[in-house]
Short mmCIF file of C-alpha atoms in Angstrom, two decimals:
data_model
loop_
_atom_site.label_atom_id
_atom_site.label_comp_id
_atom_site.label_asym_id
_atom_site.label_seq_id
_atom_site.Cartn_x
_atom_site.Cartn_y
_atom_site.Cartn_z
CA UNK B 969 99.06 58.55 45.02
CA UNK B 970 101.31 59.66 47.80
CA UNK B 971 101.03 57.73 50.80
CA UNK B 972 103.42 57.46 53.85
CA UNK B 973 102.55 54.11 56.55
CA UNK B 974 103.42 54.12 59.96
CA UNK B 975 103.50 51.53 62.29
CA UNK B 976 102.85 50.76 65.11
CA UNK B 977 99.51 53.07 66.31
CA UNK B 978 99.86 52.02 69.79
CA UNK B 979 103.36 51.58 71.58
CA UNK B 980 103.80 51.19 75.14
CA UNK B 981 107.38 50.92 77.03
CA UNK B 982 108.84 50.99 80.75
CA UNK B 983 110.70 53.69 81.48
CA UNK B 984 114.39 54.00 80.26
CA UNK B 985 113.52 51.51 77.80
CA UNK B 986 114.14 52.02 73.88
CA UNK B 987 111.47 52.83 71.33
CA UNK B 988 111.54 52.37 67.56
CA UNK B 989 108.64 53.33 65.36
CA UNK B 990 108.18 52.90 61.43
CA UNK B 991 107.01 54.38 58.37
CA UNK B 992 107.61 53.89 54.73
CA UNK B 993 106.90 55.97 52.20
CA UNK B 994 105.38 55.62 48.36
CA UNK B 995 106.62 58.71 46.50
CA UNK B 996 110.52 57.76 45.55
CA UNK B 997 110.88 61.80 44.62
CA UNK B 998 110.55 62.47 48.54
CA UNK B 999 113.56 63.95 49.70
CA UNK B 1000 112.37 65.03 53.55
CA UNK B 1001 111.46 63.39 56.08
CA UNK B 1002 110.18 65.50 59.52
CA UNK B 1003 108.97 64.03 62.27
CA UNK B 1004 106.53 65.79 64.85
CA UNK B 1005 105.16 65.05 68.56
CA UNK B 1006 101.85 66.09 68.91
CA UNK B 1007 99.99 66.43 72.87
CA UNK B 1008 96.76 66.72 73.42
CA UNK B 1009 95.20 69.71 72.79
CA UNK B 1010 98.89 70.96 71.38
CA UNK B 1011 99.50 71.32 67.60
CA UNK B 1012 102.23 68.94 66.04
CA UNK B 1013 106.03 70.01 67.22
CA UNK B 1014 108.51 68.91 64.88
CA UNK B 1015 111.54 66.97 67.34
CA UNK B 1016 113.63 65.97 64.31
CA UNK B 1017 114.12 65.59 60.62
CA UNK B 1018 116.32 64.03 58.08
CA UNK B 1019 116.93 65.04 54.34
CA UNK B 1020 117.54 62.20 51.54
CA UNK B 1021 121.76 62.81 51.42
CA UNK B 1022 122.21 61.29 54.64
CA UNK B 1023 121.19 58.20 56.48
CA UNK B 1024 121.28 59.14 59.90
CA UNK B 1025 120.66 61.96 62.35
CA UNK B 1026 121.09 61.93 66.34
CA UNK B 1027 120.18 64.83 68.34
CA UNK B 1028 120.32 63.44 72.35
CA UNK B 1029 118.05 60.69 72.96
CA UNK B 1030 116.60 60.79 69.38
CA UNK B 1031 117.91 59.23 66.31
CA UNK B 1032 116.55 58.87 62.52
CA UNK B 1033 117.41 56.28 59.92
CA UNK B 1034 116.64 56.47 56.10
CA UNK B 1035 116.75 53.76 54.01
CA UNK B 1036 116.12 55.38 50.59
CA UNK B 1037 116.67 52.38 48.96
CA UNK B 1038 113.31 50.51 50.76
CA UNK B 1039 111.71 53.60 51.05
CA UNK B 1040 111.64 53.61 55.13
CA UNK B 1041 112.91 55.33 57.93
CA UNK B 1042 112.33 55.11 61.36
CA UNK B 1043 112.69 57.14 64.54
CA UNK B 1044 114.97 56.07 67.67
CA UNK B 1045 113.88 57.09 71.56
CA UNK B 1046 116.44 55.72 73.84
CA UNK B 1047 116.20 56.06 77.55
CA UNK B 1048 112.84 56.70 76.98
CA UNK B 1049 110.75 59.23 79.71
CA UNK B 1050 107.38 59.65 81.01
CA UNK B 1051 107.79 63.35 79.28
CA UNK B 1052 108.00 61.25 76.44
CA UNK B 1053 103.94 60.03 76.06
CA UNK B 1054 102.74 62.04 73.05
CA UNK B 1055 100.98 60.82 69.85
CA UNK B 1056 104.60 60.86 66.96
CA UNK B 1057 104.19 61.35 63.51
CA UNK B 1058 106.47 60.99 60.72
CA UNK B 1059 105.93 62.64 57.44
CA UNK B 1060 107.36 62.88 53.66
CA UNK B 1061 107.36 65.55 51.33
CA UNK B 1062 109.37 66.53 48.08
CA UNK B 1063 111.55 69.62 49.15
CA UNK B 1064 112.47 70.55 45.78
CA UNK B 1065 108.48 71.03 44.81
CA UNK B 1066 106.89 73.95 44.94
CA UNK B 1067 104.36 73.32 47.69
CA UNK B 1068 106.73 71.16 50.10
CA UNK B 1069 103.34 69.56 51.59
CA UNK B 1070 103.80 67.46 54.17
CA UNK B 1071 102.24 63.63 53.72
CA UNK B 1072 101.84 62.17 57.02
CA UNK B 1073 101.58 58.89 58.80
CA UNK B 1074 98.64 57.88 61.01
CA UNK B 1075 100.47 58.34 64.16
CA UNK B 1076 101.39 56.25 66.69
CA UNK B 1077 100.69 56.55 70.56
CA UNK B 1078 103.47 56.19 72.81
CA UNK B 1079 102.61 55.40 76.40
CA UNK B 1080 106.14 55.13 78.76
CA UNK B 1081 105.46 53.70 82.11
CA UNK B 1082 107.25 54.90 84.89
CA UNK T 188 105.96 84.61 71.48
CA UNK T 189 107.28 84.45 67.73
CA UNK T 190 105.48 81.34 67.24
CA UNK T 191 102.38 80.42 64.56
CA UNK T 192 99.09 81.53 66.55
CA UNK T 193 95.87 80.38 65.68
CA UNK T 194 92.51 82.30 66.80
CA UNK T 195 89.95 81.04 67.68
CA UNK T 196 91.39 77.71 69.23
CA UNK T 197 87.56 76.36 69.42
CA UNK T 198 84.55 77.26 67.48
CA UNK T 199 81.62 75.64 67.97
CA UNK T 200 78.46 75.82 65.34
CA UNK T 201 75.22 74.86 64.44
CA UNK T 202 74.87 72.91 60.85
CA UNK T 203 74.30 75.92 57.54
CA UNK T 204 76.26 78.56 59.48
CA UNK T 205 79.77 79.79 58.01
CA UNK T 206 82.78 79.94 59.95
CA UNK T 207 86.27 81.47 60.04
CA UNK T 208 89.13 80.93 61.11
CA UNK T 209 92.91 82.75 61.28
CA UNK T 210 96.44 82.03 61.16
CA UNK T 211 99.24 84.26 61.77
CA UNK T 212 102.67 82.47 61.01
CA UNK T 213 106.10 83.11 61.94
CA UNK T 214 107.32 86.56 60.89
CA UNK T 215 109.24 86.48 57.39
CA UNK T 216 107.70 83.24 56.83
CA UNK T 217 106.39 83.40 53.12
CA UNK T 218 105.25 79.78 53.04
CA UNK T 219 101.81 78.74 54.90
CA UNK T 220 99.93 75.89 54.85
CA UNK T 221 96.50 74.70 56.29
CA UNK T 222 95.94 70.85 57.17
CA UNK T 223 92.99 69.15 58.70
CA UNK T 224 92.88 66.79 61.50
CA UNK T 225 90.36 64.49 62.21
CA UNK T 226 90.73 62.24 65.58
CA UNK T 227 93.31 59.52 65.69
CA UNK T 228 94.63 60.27 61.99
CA UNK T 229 97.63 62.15 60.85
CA UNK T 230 97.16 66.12 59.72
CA UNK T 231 96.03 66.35 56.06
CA UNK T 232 96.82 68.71 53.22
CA UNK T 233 94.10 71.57 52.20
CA UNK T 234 95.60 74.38 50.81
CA UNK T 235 99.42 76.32 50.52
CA UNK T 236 100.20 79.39 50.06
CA UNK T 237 103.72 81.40 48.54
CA UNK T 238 103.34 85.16 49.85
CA UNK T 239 99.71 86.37 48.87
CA UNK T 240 99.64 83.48 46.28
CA UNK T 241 97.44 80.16 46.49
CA UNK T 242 99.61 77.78 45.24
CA UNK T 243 97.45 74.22 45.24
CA UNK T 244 94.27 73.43 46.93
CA UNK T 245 93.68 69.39 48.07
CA UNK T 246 90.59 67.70 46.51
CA UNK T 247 89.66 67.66 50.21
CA UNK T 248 88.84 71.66 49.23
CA UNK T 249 85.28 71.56 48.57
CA UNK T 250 83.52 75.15 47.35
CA UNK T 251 82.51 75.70 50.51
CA UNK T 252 86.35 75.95 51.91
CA UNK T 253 87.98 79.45 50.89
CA UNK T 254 91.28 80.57 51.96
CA UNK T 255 92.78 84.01 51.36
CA UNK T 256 96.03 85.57 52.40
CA UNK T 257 95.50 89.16 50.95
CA UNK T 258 98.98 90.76 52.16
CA UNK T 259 101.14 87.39 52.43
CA UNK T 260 100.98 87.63 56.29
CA UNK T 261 98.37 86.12 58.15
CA UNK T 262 95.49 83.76 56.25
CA UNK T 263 91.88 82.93 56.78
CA UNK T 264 90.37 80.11 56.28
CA UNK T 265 86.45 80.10 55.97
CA UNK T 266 83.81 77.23 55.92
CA UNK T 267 80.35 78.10 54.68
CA UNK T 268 77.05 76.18 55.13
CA UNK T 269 79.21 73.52 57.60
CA UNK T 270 78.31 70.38 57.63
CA UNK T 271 79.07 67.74 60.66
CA UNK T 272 81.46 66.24 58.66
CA UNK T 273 83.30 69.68 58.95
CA UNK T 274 84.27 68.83 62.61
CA UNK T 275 88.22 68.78 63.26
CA UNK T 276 91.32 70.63 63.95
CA UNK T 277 91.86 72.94 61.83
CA UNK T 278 96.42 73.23 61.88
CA UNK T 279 98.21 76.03 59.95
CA UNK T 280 101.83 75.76 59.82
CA UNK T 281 104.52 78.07 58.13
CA UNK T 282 107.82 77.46 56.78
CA UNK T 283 110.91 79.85 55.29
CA UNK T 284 111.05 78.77 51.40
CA UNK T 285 113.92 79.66 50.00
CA UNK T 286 113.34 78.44 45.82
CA UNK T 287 112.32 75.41 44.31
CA UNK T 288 115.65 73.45 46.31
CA UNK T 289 115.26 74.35 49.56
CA UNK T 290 113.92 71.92 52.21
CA UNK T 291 110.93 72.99 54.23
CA UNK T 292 110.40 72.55 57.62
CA UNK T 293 106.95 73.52 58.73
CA UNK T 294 106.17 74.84 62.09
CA UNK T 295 103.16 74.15 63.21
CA UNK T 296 99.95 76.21 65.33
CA UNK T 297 98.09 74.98 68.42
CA UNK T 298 94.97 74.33 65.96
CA UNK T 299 91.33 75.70 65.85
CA UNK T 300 89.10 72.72 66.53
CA UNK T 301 85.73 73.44 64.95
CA UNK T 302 82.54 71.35 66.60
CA UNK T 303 79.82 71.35 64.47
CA UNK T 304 76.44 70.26 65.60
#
């Protein structure tokens, strides 16, 4: 079935450093690719997304790369921040469907040190 | 605020007793969706709705999950005879669909989290 893998769960990084987290995804018909920050207590915020007809997509200090090809993509933090420390998600879903339902990853934990 | 609310943001039950929950999403919205969210996992699929219409239900549905939304705005989402298992946050999120092509991003709630004992 669908299944999206994301790697690492735990990540932990001194300030201003860069952080780089994974996922790859199982369902070659997904053609979206949202990513959220969720803190505690908070629902999941989406930060960025990317659709399937490009292969990258900056907004400030956060990038996404697509790789369509091996079925990954991966989300950039440079200069990282202590505002940064949230639990990320990335997620998959088939835009042209009619549900659009999100598949998820199991998260990963960013920690930045100041 | 013009964002998706949630009410309540915690419930907390005894096992057997039936529960409810709401979601109002963004205004004009006609796409809403309700995941569950157990601790240290990523939010899962349970049901979508298109305007009043339910659209696909997850095998994580049991018959004891029903979800309405009678006039396409806001959505309920009830649990009868819960169970412990039960416990988790409970996220509805909403997005603008615009036909079969259109991407969808999903804006999320703050979450009900449900505590059964």
């Amino acid at each position: 079935g669908e299944n999206v893998e994301q790697h690492p769960s735990t990540l932990s990084v001194q300030e201003g450093d860069s952080a780089v987290i994974k996922c790859t995804y199982s369902d070659s018909a997904s053609n979206y690719f949202p990513w959220y920050k969720q803190e505690l207590g908070k629902g999941p915020q989406l930060i960025i997304d990317i659709r399937s007809n490009v292969g990258e997509k900056k907004d400030q200090r956060i990038a996404v790369t697509l790789n369509k090809t091996a079925k990954h993509f991966s989300l950039h933090i440079t200069e990282t921040q202590p505002e940064d420390s949230a639990v990320y998600f990335c997620a998959a879903t088939r835009g042209s469907s009619n549900t659009g339902k999100l598949i998820f990853g199991q998260g990963t934990t960013l920690q930045v040190k100041p | 605020d013009t964002g998706v609310s949630q009410n309540p943001r915690h419930k907390i039950t005894k096992r057997g007793q039936n529960v409810t929950f709401r979601c109002d999403p963004i205004s004009e919205h006609n796409r809403l969706y309700w995941y569950r969210q157990t601790l240290g996992q990523g939010p899962e699929f349970l049901t979508y709705f298109q305007n009043e219409a339910q659209l696909e239900k997850s095998r994580l549905l049991s018959d004891r999950f029903s979800a309405e939304r009678p006039k396409g705005s806001f959505s309920t989402l009830e649990i009868q005879r819960t169970e412990q298992g039960d416990s988790a946050m409970y996220l509805c999120a909403s997005s603008l669909g615009q036909g079969v092509s259109s991407y969808n991003e999903q804006f999320f709630g703050p979450g009900t989290r449900l505590t059964v004992l």
